[in-house]
Coordinates of C-alpha atoms in Angstrom, one line a residue:
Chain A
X1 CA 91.1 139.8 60.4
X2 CA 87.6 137.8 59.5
X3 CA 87.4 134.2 60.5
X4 CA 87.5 133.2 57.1
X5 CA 91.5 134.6 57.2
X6 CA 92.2 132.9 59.8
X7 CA 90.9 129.5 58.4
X8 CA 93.2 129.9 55.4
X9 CA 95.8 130.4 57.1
X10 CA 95.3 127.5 58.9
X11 CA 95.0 125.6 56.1
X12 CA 98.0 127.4 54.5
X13 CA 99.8 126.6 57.7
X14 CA 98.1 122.5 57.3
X15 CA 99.2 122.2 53.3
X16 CA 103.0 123.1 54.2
X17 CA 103.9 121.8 56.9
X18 CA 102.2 118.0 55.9
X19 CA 104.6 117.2 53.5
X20 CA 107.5 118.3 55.8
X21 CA 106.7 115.5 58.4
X22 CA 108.7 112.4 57.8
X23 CA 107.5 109.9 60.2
X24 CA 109.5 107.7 61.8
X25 CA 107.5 104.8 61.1
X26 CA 105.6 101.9 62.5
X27 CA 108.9 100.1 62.7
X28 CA 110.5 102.5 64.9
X29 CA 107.2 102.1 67.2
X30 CA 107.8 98.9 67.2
X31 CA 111.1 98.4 68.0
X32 CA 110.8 101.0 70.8
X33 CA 107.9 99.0 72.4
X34 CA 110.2 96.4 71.9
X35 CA 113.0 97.5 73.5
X36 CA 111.1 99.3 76.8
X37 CA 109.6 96.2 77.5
X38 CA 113.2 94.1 77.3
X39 CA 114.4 96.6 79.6
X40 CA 111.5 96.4 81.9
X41 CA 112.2 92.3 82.2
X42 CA 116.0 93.3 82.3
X43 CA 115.3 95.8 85.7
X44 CA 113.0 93.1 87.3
X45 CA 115.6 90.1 86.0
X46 CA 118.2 92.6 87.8
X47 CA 116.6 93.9 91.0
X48 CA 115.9 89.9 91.6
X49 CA 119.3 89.1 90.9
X50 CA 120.5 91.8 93.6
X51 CA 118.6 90.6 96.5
X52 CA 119.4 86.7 95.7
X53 CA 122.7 88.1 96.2
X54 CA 122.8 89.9 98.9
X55 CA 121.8 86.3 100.7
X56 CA 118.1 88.0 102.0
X57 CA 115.3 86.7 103.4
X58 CA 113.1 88.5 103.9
X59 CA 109.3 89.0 103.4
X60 CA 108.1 92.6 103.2
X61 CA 106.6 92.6 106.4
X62 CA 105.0 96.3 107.7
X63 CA 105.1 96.7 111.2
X64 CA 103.8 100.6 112.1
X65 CA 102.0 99.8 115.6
X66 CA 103.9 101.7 117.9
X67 CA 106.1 99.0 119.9
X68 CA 105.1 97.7 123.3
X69 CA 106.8 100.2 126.3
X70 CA 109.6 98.0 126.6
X71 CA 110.9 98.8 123.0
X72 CA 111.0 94.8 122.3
X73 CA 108.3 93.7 119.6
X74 CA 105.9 90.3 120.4
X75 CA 107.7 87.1 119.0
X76 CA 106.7 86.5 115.2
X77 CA 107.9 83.9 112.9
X78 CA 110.5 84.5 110.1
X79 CA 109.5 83.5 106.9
X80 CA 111.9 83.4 103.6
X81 CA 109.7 84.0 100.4
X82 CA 111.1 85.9 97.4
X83 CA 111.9 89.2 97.0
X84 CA 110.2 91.9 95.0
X85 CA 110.9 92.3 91.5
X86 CA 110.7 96.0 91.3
X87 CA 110.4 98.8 94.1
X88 CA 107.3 99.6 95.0
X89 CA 108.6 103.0 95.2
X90 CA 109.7 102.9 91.6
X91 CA 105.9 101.1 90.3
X92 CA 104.4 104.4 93.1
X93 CA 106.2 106.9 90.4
X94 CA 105.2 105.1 87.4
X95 CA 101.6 104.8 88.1
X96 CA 102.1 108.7 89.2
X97 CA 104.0 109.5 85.5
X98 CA 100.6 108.1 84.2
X99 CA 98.6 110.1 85.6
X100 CA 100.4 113.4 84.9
X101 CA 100.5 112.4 81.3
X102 CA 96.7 113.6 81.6
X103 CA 96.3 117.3 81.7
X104 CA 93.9 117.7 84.6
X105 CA 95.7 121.4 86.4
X106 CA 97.3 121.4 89.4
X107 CA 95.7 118.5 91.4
X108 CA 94.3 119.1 95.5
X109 CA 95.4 116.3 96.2
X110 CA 98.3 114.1 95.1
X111 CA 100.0 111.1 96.7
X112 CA 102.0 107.7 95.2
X113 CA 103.0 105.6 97.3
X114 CA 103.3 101.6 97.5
X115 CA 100.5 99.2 97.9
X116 CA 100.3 98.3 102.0
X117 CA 97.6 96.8 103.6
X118 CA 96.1 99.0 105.6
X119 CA 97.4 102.4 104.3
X120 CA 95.0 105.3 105.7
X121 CA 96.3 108.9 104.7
X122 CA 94.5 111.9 105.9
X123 CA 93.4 114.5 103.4
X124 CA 91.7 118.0 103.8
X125 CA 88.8 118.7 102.7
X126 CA 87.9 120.9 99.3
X127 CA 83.9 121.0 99.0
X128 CA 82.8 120.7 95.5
X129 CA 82.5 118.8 92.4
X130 CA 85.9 116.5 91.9
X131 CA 87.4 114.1 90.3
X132 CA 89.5 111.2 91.8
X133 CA 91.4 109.2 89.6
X134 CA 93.3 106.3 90.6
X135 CA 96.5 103.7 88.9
X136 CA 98.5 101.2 90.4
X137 CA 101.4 99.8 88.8
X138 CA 101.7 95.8 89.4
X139 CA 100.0 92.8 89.7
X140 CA 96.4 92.1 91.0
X141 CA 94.0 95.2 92.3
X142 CA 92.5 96.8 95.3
X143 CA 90.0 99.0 96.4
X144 CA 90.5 102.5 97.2
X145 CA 87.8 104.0 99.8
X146 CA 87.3 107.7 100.4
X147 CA 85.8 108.3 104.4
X148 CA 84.7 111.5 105.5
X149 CA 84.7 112.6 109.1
X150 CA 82.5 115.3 110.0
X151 CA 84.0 116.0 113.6
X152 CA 87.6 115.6 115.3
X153 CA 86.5 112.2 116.6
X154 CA 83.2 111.6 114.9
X155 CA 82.0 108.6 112.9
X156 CA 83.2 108.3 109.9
X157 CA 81.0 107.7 106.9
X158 CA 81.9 105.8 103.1
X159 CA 81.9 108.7 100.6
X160 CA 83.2 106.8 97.7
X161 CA 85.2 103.3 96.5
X162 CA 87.4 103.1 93.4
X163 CA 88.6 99.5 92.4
X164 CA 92.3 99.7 91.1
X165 CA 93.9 97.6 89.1
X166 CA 97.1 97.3 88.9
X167 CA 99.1 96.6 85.5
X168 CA 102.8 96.5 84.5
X169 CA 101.3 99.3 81.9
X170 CA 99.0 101.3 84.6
X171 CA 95.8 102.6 82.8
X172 CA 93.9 105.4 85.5
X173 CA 90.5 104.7 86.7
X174 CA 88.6 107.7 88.2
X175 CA 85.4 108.3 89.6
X176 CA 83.1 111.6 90.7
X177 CA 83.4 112.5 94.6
X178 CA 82.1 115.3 96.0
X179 CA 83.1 116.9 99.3
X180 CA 81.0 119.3 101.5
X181 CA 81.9 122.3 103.4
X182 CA 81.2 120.3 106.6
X183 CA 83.7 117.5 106.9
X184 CA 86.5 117.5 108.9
X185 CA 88.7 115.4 107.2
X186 CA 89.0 112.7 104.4
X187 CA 90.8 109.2 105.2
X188 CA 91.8 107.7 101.7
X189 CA 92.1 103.6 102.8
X190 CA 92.9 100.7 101.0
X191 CA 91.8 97.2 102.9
X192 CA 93.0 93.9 102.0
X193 CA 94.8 94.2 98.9
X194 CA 95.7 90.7 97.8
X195 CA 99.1 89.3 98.8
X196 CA 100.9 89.7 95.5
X197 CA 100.0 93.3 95.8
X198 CA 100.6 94.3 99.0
X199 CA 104.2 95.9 99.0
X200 CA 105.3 94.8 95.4
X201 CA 103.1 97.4 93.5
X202 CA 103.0 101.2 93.7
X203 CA 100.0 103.2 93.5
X204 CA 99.5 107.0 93.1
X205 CA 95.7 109.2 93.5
X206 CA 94.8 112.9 92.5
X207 CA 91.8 114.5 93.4
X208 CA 90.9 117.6 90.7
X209 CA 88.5 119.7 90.8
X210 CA 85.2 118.4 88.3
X211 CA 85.1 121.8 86.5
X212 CA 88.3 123.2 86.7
X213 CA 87.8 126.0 88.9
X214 CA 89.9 126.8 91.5
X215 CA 88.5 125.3 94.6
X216 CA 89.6 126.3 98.1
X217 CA 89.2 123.7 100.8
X218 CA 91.6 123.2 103.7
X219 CA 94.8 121.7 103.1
X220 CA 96.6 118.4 105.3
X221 CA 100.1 117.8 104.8
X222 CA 99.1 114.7 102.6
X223 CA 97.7 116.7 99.8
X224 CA 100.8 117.4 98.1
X225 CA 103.1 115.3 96.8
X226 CA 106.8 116.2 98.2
X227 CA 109.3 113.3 96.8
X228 CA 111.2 115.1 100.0
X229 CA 109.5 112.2 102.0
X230 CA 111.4 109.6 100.8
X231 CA 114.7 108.3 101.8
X232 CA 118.0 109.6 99.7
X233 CA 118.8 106.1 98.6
X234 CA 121.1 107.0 95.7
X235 CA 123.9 104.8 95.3
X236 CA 122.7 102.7 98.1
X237 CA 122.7 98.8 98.2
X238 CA 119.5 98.4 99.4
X239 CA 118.8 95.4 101.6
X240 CA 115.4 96.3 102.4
X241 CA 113.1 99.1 102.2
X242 CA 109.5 99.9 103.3
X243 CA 106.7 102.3 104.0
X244 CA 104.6 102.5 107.3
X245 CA 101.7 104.4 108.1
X246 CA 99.4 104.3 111.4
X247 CA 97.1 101.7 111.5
X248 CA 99.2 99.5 108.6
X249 CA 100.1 97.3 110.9
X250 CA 99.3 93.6 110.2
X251 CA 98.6 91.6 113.3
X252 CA 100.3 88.3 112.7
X253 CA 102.5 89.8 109.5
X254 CA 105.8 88.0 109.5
X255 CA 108.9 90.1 110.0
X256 CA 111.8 90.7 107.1
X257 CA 114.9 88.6 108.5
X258 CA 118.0 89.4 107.3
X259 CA 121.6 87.6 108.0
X260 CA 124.5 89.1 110.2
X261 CA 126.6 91.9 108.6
X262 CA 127.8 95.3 108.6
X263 CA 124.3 97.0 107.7
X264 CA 122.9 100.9 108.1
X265 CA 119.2 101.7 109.5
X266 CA 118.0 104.7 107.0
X267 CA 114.7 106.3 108.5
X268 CA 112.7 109.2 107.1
X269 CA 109.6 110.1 109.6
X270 CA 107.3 112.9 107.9
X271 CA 104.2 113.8 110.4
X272 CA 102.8 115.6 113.3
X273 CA 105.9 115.5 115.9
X274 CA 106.6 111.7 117.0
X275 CA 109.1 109.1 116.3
X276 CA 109.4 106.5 114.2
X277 CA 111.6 103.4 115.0
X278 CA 112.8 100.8 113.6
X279 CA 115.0 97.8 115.6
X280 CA 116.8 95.0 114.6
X281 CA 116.2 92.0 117.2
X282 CA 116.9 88.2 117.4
X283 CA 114.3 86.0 118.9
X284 CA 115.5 84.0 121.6
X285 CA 114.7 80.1 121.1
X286 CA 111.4 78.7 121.2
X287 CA 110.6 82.3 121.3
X288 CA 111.1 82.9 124.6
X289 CA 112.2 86.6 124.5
X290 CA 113.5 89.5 122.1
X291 CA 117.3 90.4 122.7
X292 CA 117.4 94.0 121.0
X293 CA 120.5 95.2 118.9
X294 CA 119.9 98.0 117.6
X295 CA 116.9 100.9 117.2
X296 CA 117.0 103.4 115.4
X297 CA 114.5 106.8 116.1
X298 CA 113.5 109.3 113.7
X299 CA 111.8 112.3 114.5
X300 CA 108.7 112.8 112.6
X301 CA 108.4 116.6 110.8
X302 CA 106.7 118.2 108.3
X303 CA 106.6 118.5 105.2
X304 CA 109.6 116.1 105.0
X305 CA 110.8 114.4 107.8
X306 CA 114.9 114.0 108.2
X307 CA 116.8 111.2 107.1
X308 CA 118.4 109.5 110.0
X309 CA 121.0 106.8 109.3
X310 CA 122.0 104.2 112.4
X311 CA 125.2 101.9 111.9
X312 CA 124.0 98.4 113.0
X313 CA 126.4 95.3 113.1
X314 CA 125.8 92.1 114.1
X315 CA 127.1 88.4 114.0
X316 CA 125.7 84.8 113.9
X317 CA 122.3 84.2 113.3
X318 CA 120.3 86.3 111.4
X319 CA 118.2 89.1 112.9
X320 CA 114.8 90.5 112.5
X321 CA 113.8 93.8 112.0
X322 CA 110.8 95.3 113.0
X323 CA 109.4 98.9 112.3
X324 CA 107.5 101.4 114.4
X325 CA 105.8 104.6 114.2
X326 CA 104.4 106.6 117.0
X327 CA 102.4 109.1 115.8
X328 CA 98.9 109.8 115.0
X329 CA 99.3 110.1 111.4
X330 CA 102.8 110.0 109.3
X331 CA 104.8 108.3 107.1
X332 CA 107.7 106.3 108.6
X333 CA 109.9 105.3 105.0
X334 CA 112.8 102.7 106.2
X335 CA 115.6 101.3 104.6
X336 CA 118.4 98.8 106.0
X337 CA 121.3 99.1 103.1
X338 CA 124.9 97.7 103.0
X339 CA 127.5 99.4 104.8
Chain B
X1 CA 77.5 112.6 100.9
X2 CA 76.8 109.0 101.7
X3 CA 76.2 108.0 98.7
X4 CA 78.8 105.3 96.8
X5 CA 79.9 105.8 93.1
X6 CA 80.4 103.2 91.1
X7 CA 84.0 103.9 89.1
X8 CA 84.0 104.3 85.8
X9 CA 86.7 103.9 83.4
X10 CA 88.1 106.6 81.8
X11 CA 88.6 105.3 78.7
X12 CA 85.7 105.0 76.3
X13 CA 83.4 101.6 76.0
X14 CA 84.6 99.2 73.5
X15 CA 82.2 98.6 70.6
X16 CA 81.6 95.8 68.3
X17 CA 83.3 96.9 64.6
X18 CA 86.7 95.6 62.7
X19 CA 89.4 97.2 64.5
X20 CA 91.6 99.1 62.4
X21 CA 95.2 98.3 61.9
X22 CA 98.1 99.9 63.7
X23 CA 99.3 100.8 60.7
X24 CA 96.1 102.2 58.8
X25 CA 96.2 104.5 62.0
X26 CA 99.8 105.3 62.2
X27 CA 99.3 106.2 58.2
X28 CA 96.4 108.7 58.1
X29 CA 96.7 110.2 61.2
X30 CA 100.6 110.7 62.2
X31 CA 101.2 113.9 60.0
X32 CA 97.9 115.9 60.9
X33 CA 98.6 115.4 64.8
X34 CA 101.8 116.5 64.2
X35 CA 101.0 119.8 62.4
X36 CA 98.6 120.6 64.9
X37 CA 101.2 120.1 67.8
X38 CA 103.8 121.7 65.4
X39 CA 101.3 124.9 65.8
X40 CA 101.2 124.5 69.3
X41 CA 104.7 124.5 69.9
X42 CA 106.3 125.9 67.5
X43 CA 108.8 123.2 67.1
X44 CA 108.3 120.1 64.1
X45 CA 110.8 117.8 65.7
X46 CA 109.2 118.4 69.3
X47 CA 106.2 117.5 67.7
X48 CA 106.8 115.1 65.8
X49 CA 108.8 113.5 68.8
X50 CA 105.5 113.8 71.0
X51 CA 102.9 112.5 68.3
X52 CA 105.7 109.2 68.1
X53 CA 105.7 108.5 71.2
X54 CA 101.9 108.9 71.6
X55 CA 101.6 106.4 69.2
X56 CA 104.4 104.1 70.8
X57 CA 102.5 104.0 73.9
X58 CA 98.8 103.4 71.8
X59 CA 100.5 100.0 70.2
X60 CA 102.3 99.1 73.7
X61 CA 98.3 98.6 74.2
X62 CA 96.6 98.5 71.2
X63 CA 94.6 95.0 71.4
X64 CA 92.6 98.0 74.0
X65 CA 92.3 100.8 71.9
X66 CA 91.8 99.2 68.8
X67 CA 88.4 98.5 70.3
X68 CA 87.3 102.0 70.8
X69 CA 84.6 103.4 68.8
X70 CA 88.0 106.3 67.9
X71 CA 91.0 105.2 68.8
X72 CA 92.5 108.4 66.8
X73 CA 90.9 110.1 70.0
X74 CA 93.1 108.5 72.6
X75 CA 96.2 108.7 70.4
X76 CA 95.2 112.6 69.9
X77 CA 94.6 112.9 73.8
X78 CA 98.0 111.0 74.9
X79 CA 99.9 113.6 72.3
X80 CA 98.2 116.7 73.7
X81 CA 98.5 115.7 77.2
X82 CA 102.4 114.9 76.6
X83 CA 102.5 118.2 74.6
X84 CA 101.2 120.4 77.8
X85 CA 103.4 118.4 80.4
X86 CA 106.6 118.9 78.1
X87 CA 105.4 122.5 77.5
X88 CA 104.7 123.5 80.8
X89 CA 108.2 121.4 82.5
X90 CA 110.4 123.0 80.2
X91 CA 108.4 126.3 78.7
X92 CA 110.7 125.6 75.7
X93 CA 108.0 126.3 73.0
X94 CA 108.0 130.4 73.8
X95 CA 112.0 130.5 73.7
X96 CA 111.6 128.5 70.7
X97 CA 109.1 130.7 69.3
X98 CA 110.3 134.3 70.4
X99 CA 113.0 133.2 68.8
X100 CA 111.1 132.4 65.6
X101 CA 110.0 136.0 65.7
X102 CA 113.2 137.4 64.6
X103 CA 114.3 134.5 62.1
X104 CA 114.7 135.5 58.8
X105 CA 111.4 135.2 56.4
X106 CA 113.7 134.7 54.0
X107 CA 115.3 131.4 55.0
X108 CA 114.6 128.1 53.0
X109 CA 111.5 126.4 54.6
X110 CA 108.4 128.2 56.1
X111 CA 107.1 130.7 54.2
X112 CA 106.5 134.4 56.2
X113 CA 103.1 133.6 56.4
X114 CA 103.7 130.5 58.6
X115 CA 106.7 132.5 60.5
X116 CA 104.2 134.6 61.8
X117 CA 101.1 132.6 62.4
X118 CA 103.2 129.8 64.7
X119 CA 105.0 133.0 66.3
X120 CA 101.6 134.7 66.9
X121 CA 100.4 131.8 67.9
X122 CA 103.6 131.3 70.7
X123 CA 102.3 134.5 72.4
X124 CA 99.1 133.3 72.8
X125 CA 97.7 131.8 76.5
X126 CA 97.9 127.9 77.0
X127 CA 93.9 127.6 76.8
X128 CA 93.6 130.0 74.4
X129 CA 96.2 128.5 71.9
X130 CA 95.3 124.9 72.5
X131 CA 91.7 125.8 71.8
X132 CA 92.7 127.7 68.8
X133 CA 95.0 124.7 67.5
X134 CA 92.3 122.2 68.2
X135 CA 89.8 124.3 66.4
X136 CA 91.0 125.6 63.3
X137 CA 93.5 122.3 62.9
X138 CA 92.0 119.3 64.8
X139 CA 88.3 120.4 63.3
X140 CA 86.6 119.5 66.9
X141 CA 84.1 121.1 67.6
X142 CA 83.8 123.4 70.5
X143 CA 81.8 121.2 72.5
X144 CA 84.6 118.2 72.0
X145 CA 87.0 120.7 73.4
X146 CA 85.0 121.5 76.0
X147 CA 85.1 118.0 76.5
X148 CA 88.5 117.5 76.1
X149 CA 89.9 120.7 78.1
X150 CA 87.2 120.1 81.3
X151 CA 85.8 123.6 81.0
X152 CA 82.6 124.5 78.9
X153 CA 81.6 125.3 76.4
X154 CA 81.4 129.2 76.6
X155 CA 85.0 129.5 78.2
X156 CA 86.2 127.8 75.2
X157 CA 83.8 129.8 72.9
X158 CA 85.8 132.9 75.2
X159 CA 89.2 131.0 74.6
X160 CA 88.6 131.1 71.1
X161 CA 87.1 134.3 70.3
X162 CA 90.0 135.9 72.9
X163 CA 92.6 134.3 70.6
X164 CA 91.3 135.0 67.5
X165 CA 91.4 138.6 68.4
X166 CA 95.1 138.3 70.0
X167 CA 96.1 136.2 66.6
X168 CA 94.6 139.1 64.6
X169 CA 96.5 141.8 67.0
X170 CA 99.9 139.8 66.8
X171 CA 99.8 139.1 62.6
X172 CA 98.8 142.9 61.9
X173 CA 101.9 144.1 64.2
X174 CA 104.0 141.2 62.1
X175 CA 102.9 142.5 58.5
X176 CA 103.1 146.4 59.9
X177 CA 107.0 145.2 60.8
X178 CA 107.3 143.1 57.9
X179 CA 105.7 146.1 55.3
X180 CA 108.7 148.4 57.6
X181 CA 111.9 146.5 56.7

């Protein structure tokens, strides 16, 4: 069969099947743009509606530092602000949907996650040409920085930094970034993300290789996305929810405070072994102590750490809840829901 | 390895011309995308489903694209790309188009010819039938789908000349079997 064939074929194949298509129409387009972006509004107006309710307030305050030895966290003020519109978990897996949309194989790296302040995840390193690309789903922007680390506890040095933004309709950014056989590890960070960022947007990364070729580097746990890290939360009323990572801690960061009630502690600790905790306190007046009521420890695992779930009551005044993970490197995901 | 990249967008540089109208675009270009993803999977309403909703997502942001020097080319790229994810998550396209194989030339619609070329055309690799499609149907050039697919030039010069040769294989077999009943 000559090329020739082959092209009229093609063109055989072109002639009959145009006039078959009957497109739906700009109207249709329309109205379906429409009608995503009512619902959109309609989820925030809904998941606002659902924390008013629930009588919360609470600011999403990250606490990963592990806690002092006496298990009780250092005094810090409760502040009421208003909640988040939409999970940052939910905004992590729509900026992640974007970037699959692109056809880019099997990526070496893969992570979505929401915006924290802070957040340093360990990757492995794959020398070559590659791609990182890069969406946030959200409000504002942040910048993304790549460090590689040639020895266990050597220096680390800047490879690359991707500015982010974030969008209710993500759009990826990516940049070049090469790796060499050399490093040790790679430290994706993000460093003062504005405030209306930080835990109300979800962001997701892939590193590809620049060619295509398969490229073999040396794997962290990191690299691949495992959905198993997150909490089951189906069906849950969610009070408050979180991620903590080392070194996310905010110094000064207020803590969520929540009002007395029947509530669960739902913890999810995926890293090298460790535990992460998470207590519910009240601060003594004019912060003159921390009287515990209940902690909650989850042993950290990989891949996927195991959900934990701790019945906590309490009465009166409201409580604070603070959030710990003592490990080197993990993910602590945290949840107090309605019992 | 010390050196810092600036980030680049990945969508192409605005440029200073009339934007065309969503609906100009819609228009001219909604039927050929969807023949060329009707070739690739085999299915019309798959396709046409994917080239709607790759236009959907161009007007959710079309002040953007409208900008581009081609915005046909981001509208073809979200289609494709939605075409390989659906492909590859439910692989629907070769049950679809095995089954094709034994459908009866004779039934109203395609003609024979067609029948076989989408069903040879189903037994074809990924990269080898998206280059083929995009090729002989989308007219790029093989340095565009080089482009396009992240690979160069000579692998999809290999991709092409690999499936023109399986495409041959696959119609000759069909017309042998076809000349047989």
């Amino acid at each position: 069969m000559t090329t020739d064939h082959l092209e009229a074929l093609f063109a055989d194949l072109r002639a009959e099947t145009l006039p078959e298509v009957q497109p739906p129409g700009t109207p249709a387009v329309r109205q379906t743009v429409r009608r995503r972006r009512t619902r959109r509004a309609v989820l925030s107006a809904a998941a606002a509606v659902l924390l008013i309710a629930g009588g919360i307030t609470v600011v999403n305050g990250h606490r990963s530092a592990a806690p002092p030895a006496d298990g009780i966290p250092s005094p810090a003020p409760s502040v009421s602000a208003p909640a988040a519109p939409v999970s940052p978990f939910r905004q992590a897996d729509i900026a992640r949907q974007t970037l699959l949309d692109g056809d880019y194989g099997t990526p070496l790296i893969d992570l979505a996650e929401p915006v924290i302040n802070n957040y340093a995840a360990s990757h492995g390193t794959y020398p070559g040409q590659l791609v990182l690309r890069a969406t946030c789903a959200g409000t504002g922007s942040f910048e993304l920085y790549v460090d590689s680390q040639m020895k266990k506890r050597g220096r680390q040095t800047r490879l690359a930094s991707l500015k982010v933004p974030c969008s209710a309709e993500p759009v990826p950014v990516a940049m070049p970034l090469t790796m060499t056989a050399d490093a040790f590890v790679h430290t994706f960070r993000i460093h003062e993300a504005p405030e209306r960022t930080v835990d109300k947007a979800g962001f997701a990364y892939q590193v590809y290789s620049k060619s295509g070729a398969p490229v073999t580097g040396s794997p962290e746990p990191f690299d691949e996305f495992d959905p198993d890290r997150r909490l089951d939360l189906t069906g849950r009323e969610i009070v408050f929810e979180g991620v903590a990572r080392p070194g996310s801690d905010v110094p000064g960061a207020p803590r969520p405070t929540v009002p007395a009630g029947d509530y669960a502690l739902l913890t999810k600790c995926t890293g090298k072994p460790a535990i992460g905790r998470m207590t519910v306190g009240r601060l003594r007046p004019m912060g003159s102590g921390f009287d515990l009521i209940a902690s909650a420890d989850s042993p950290c695992t990989e891949p996927a750490g195991k959900q934990v779930e701790t019945p906590v009551s309490w009465t009166g005044d409201p409580a604070e809840i603070s959030f710990g993970l003592v490990t080197e490197e993990g993910l602590l995901h945290y949840a107090l829901v309605r019992r | 390895m010390t050196a810092i990249v600036e980030p680049r967008s990945e969508t192409p540089d605005p440029v200073q011309h009339d934007p065309p109208s969503f609906d100009e675009v819609y228009a001219a270009h909604f039927a050929d995308l969807t023949v060329q993803l009707y070739a690739y999977f085999g299915d019309r309403q798959e396709a046409q489903d994917v080239v709607q909703e790759a236009f959907c997502r161009a007007f959710a942001r079309w002040k953007t694209i409208s900008g581009y020097d081609d915005p046909v080319a981001w509208i073809r790229r979200v289609a494709w790309n939605l075409a390989v994810s659906r492909w590859r998550r439910a692989r629907t396209a070769l049950g679809f188009l095995r089954g094709q194989r034994i459908a009866e030339p004779a039934a109203e619609g395609p003609s024979p010819e067609r029948i076989a070329l989408v069903a040879a055309l189903g037994t074809l690799p990924p990269a080898q039938r998206r280059a083929v499609v995009l090729h002989y149907l989308a007219d790029l050039p093989t340095a565009e789908i080089a482009q396009r697919e992240r690979v160069t030039e000579a692998a999809v010069r290999s991709n092409l000349h690999r499936g023109r040769a399986a495409l041959a294989a696959q119609l000759k077999t069909s017309d042998s079997r076809g000349g047989a009943a």
